[in-house]
Short mmCIF file of C-alpha atoms in Angstrom, two decimals:
data_model
loop_
_atom_site.label_atom_id
_atom_site.label_comp_id
_atom_site.label_asym_id
_atom_site.label_seq_id
_atom_site.Cartn_x
_atom_site.Cartn_y
_atom_site.Cartn_z
CA GLY B 1 8.56 -12.83 -23.10
CA ASP B 2 7.72 -9.63 -24.91
CA SER B 3 10.37 -7.97 -27.05
CA VAL B 4 10.79 -5.02 -29.38
CA THR B 5 13.36 -4.84 -32.16
CA GLN B 6 14.12 -1.59 -33.93
CA MET B 7 16.65 -0.69 -36.55
CA GLU B 8 20.15 0.20 -35.51
CA GLY B 9 21.20 3.79 -35.78
CA PRO B 10 22.38 6.35 -36.16
CA VAL B 11 20.29 7.44 -39.09
CA THR B 12 21.51 10.55 -40.87
CA LEU B 13 19.21 12.34 -43.29
CA SER B 14 19.15 15.63 -45.10
CA GLU B 15 16.40 18.09 -44.29
CA GLU B 16 13.13 17.32 -46.13
CA ALA B 17 14.10 13.68 -46.70
CA PHE B 18 11.67 10.82 -46.05
CA LEU B 19 12.11 8.95 -42.78
CA THR B 20 11.39 5.35 -41.93
CA ILE B 21 12.45 3.72 -38.67
CA ASN B 22 11.55 0.05 -38.56
CA CYS B 23 10.09 -1.60 -35.48
CA THR B 24 8.88 -5.17 -35.00
CA TYR B 25 7.61 -6.79 -31.87
CA THR B 26 6.94 -10.13 -30.22
CA ALA B 27 4.14 -10.31 -27.68
CA THR B 28 1.27 -12.48 -26.54
CA GLY B 29 -2.20 -11.15 -27.12
CA TYR B 30 -2.80 -7.70 -28.47
CA PRO B 31 -0.49 -5.12 -26.95
CA SER B 32 -0.65 -1.37 -27.32
CA LEU B 33 2.21 0.08 -29.35
CA PHE B 34 4.03 3.37 -28.85
CA TRP B 35 6.73 5.59 -30.25
CA TYR B 36 8.55 7.82 -27.80
CA VAL B 37 11.04 10.57 -28.64
CA GLN B 38 13.95 11.75 -26.52
CA TYR B 39 15.61 15.07 -27.28
CA PRO B 40 19.19 15.58 -26.05
CA GLY B 41 19.43 15.80 -22.28
CA GLU B 42 15.72 15.30 -21.71
CA GLY B 43 13.31 12.58 -20.66
CA LEU B 44 11.15 10.66 -23.10
CA GLN B 45 7.93 12.03 -24.54
CA LEU B 46 5.13 10.07 -26.12
CA LEU B 47 5.10 10.77 -29.86
CA LEU B 48 2.20 8.56 -30.95
CA LYS B 49 0.40 5.36 -30.09
CA ALA B 50 -1.93 2.71 -31.47
CA THR B 51 -4.02 0.35 -29.40
CA LYS B 52 -5.39 -2.15 -31.90
CA ALA B 53 -4.63 -3.71 -35.25
CA ASP B 54 -4.78 -1.39 -38.27
CA ASP B 55 -4.87 1.71 -36.05
CA LYS B 56 -2.71 4.56 -37.30
CA GLY B 57 -1.10 6.81 -34.74
CA SER B 58 -0.02 10.25 -35.89
CA ASN B 59 1.50 13.39 -34.41
CA LYS B 60 3.69 16.26 -35.63
CA GLY B 61 3.81 14.78 -39.14
CA PHE B 62 4.93 11.36 -37.88
CA GLU B 63 2.81 8.27 -38.54
CA ALA B 64 2.90 4.59 -37.63
CA THR B 65 0.39 1.84 -38.40
CA TYR B 66 -0.23 -1.18 -36.15
CA ARG B 67 0.31 -4.17 -38.44
CA LYS B 68 -0.69 -7.34 -36.65
CA GLU B 69 0.03 -9.61 -39.60
CA THR B 70 3.66 -8.50 -39.77
CA THR B 71 3.94 -7.59 -36.05
CA SER B 72 5.33 -4.21 -37.04
CA PHE B 73 4.90 -0.55 -36.12
CA HIS B 74 7.23 1.37 -38.42
CA LEU B 75 7.64 5.11 -37.88
CA GLU B 76 7.46 7.38 -40.93
CA LYS B 77 7.64 11.05 -41.73
CA GLY B 78 7.42 12.54 -45.18
CA SER B 79 9.78 15.48 -44.69
CA VAL B 80 12.10 15.66 -41.71
CA GLN B 81 13.39 18.84 -40.16
CA VAL B 82 16.56 19.58 -38.22
CA SER B 83 14.40 19.88 -35.11
CA ASP B 84 13.44 16.19 -35.48
CA SER B 85 16.97 15.17 -34.50
CA ALA B 86 16.50 12.95 -31.45
CA VAL B 87 16.45 9.35 -30.30
CA TYR B 88 13.27 7.42 -31.11
CA PHE B 89 12.08 4.45 -29.07
CA CYS B 90 9.51 1.90 -30.09
CA ALA B 91 7.65 0.28 -27.19
CA LEU B 92 4.79 -2.06 -26.36
CA SER B 93 2.53 -2.52 -23.38
CA PRO B 94 0.31 -5.51 -22.67
CA ARG B 95 -3.32 -4.84 -21.89
CA GLY B 96 -4.87 -4.63 -18.47
CA GLY B 97 -3.63 -4.33 -14.91
CA TYR B 98 -0.02 -3.36 -14.33
CA GLN B 99 1.61 -2.65 -17.63
CA LYS B 100 5.24 -3.55 -17.99
CA VAL B 101 6.35 -1.53 -20.96
CA THR B 102 8.98 -3.12 -23.17
CA PHE B 103 11.24 -0.72 -25.06
CA GLY B 104 13.41 -1.14 -28.10
CA THR B 105 17.02 -0.01 -27.91
CA GLY B 106 16.34 3.33 -29.57
CA THR B 107 17.34 4.79 -32.94
CA LYS B 108 19.24 8.03 -33.10
CA LEU B 109 18.18 10.33 -35.92
CA GLN B 110 20.35 13.19 -37.08
CA VAL B 111 18.95 15.60 -39.65
CA ILE B 112 21.44 17.86 -41.38
CA PRO B 113 20.54 21.13 -43.11
CA SER L 1 -3.20 18.45 -15.54
CA GLN L 2 -0.67 15.88 -14.43
CA THR L 3 2.98 16.73 -13.95
CA ILE L 4 6.03 14.80 -12.84
CA HIS L 5 9.17 16.22 -11.31
CA GLN L 6 12.41 14.58 -10.41
CA TRP L 7 15.53 15.96 -8.78
CA PRO L 8 18.32 16.64 -8.68
CA ALA L 9 18.84 17.11 -12.41
CA THR L 10 22.58 16.54 -12.18
CA LEU L 11 24.64 14.81 -9.55
CA VAL L 12 28.35 14.04 -9.26
CA GLN L 13 29.18 11.66 -6.45
CA PRO L 14 32.29 9.75 -5.31
CA VAL L 15 32.37 5.97 -5.24
CA GLY L 16 31.03 4.65 -1.96
CA SER L 17 28.83 7.65 -1.21
CA PRO L 18 25.03 7.39 -0.75
CA LEU L 19 22.40 8.36 -3.29
CA SER L 20 18.88 9.69 -3.14
CA LEU L 21 16.89 10.65 -6.21
CA GLU L 22 13.34 11.84 -5.72
CA CYS L 23 10.33 11.88 -7.97
CA THR L 24 6.88 13.32 -7.37
CA VAL L 25 3.74 13.22 -9.46
CA GLU L 26 0.96 15.79 -9.28
CA GLY L 27 -2.57 15.78 -10.57
CA THR L 28 -3.33 12.07 -10.40
CA SER L 29 -4.00 9.39 -7.81
CA ASN L 30 -2.63 5.88 -7.37
CA PRO L 31 -0.35 5.94 -10.40
CA ASN L 32 2.02 3.14 -11.29
CA LEU L 33 5.53 4.48 -10.78
CA TYR L 34 8.78 3.44 -12.41
CA TRP L 35 12.52 4.03 -12.26
CA TYR L 36 14.49 3.47 -15.45
CA ARG L 37 18.21 3.80 -16.12
CA GLN L 38 19.69 4.75 -19.44
CA ALA L 39 23.40 4.11 -19.86
CA ALA L 40 25.26 6.27 -22.37
CA GLY L 41 24.19 5.45 -25.92
CA ARG L 42 21.98 2.59 -24.82
CA GLY L 43 18.33 1.81 -24.29
CA LEU L 44 16.17 1.91 -21.21
CA GLN L 45 16.55 -0.56 -18.37
CA LEU L 46 13.62 -0.90 -15.96
CA LEU L 47 14.97 -0.88 -12.41
CA PHE L 48 11.89 -0.74 -10.17
CA TYR L 49 8.17 -0.35 -10.44
CA SER L 50 5.45 0.27 -7.89
CA VAL L 51 1.69 -0.21 -8.09
CA GLY L 52 0.97 1.29 -4.67
CA ILE L 53 2.38 2.71 -1.43
CA GLY L 54 5.05 0.43 -0.01
CA GLN L 55 4.79 -1.97 -2.96
CA ILE L 56 8.08 -2.16 -4.81
CA SER L 57 9.18 -4.69 -7.39
CA SER L 58 12.76 -4.97 -8.53
CA GLU L 59 13.55 -5.95 -12.08
CA VAL L 60 17.29 -6.24 -11.84
CA PRO L 61 19.37 -7.23 -8.78
CA GLN L 62 21.79 -4.42 -8.09
CA ASN L 63 23.21 -1.89 -5.75
CA LEU L 64 20.07 0.26 -5.72
CA SER L 65 16.78 0.28 -3.83
CA ALA L 66 13.49 2.12 -4.19
CA SER L 67 10.79 3.26 -1.82
CA ARG L 68 7.32 4.73 -2.13
CA PRO L 69 6.49 6.44 1.14
CA GLN L 70 3.50 8.33 -0.29
CA ASP L 71 1.10 7.69 -3.14
CA ARG L 72 2.82 10.11 -5.50
CA GLN L 73 6.41 9.98 -4.30
CA PHE L 74 9.04 7.55 -5.51
CA ILE L 75 12.61 7.53 -4.24
CA LEU L 76 15.67 5.78 -5.66
CA SER L 77 18.50 5.15 -3.20
CA SER L 78 21.85 3.56 -2.73
CA LYS L 79 23.95 3.17 0.41
CA LYS L 80 27.24 2.95 -1.50
CA LEU L 81 27.56 3.99 -5.12
CA LEU L 82 29.61 2.06 -7.66
CA LEU L 83 31.20 3.40 -10.83
CA SER L 84 28.73 1.29 -12.81
CA ASP L 85 25.83 3.22 -11.27
CA SER L 86 26.60 6.19 -13.51
CA GLY L 87 23.85 6.94 -15.99
CA PHE L 88 20.72 8.87 -16.75
CA TYR L 89 17.88 7.97 -14.39
CA LEU L 90 14.30 8.48 -15.44
CA CYS L 91 11.20 8.40 -13.30
CA ALA L 92 7.87 7.71 -14.98
CA TRP L 93 4.22 7.17 -14.13
CA SER L 94 1.28 5.55 -15.83
CA LEU L 95 -2.38 4.76 -15.34
CA GLU L 96 -4.37 2.23 -17.31
CA GLY L 97 -3.51 2.13 -20.98
CA GLY L 98 0.22 1.63 -20.79
CA GLU L 99 1.26 5.15 -21.78
CA LEU L 100 4.22 6.34 -19.73
CA PHE L 101 4.87 9.92 -18.68
CA PHE L 102 8.50 10.64 -17.95
CA GLY L 103 10.28 13.13 -15.76
CA GLU L 104 13.11 15.31 -16.95
CA GLY L 105 15.77 12.85 -15.87
CA SER L 106 18.67 12.90 -13.41
CA ARG L 107 22.20 12.51 -14.69
CA LEU L 108 24.43 10.74 -12.18
CA THR L 109 28.19 10.61 -12.55
CA VAL L 110 30.08 8.45 -10.09
CA LEU L 111 33.81 9.24 -9.87
#
């Protein structure tokens, strides 16, 4: 079945540091890929997505590129802020019909001033 | 625009008591609806999903049940809560494309 593996956390960075959160997936066909963010005490919000190979999703300074050859969708940001502290989830969804979204276990990011 | 609401936001219940969490979606028709549970410090576990009124699929056998009495209403229930039912419950909806839209979450503590 489908699966998503993302790096263990927590990740602690200083403000303005470069962020990478690794995500790899296993799926049949060509799924859509997502990053969701969860701030403390809240539900998840879509951060960015990519629907086909070589697509780059971007939002709020975050980027991730759909790499079919390495089955990866790593999240990056050039300069993190304290307000980026949250839990980040990588996810995939197969195409068509009912979509059962598969989530990674989440990576907690803490940014310190 | 579409919105999703779930309530109550916080709930403290004794073991053996019943549970009802409600979720409603506005601004869309015939959405797929989901209930997820997030245990403390852990990832998301899909509990139930629904592709239409009265159509419920369970992902994990457990003490909980779900119902969809109306197109945009999804209810999570239990007749008798267990300690292990404690967690953060999230309702979500989607259309085609796989993108999920989550509610604000309901934190359940079973004592």
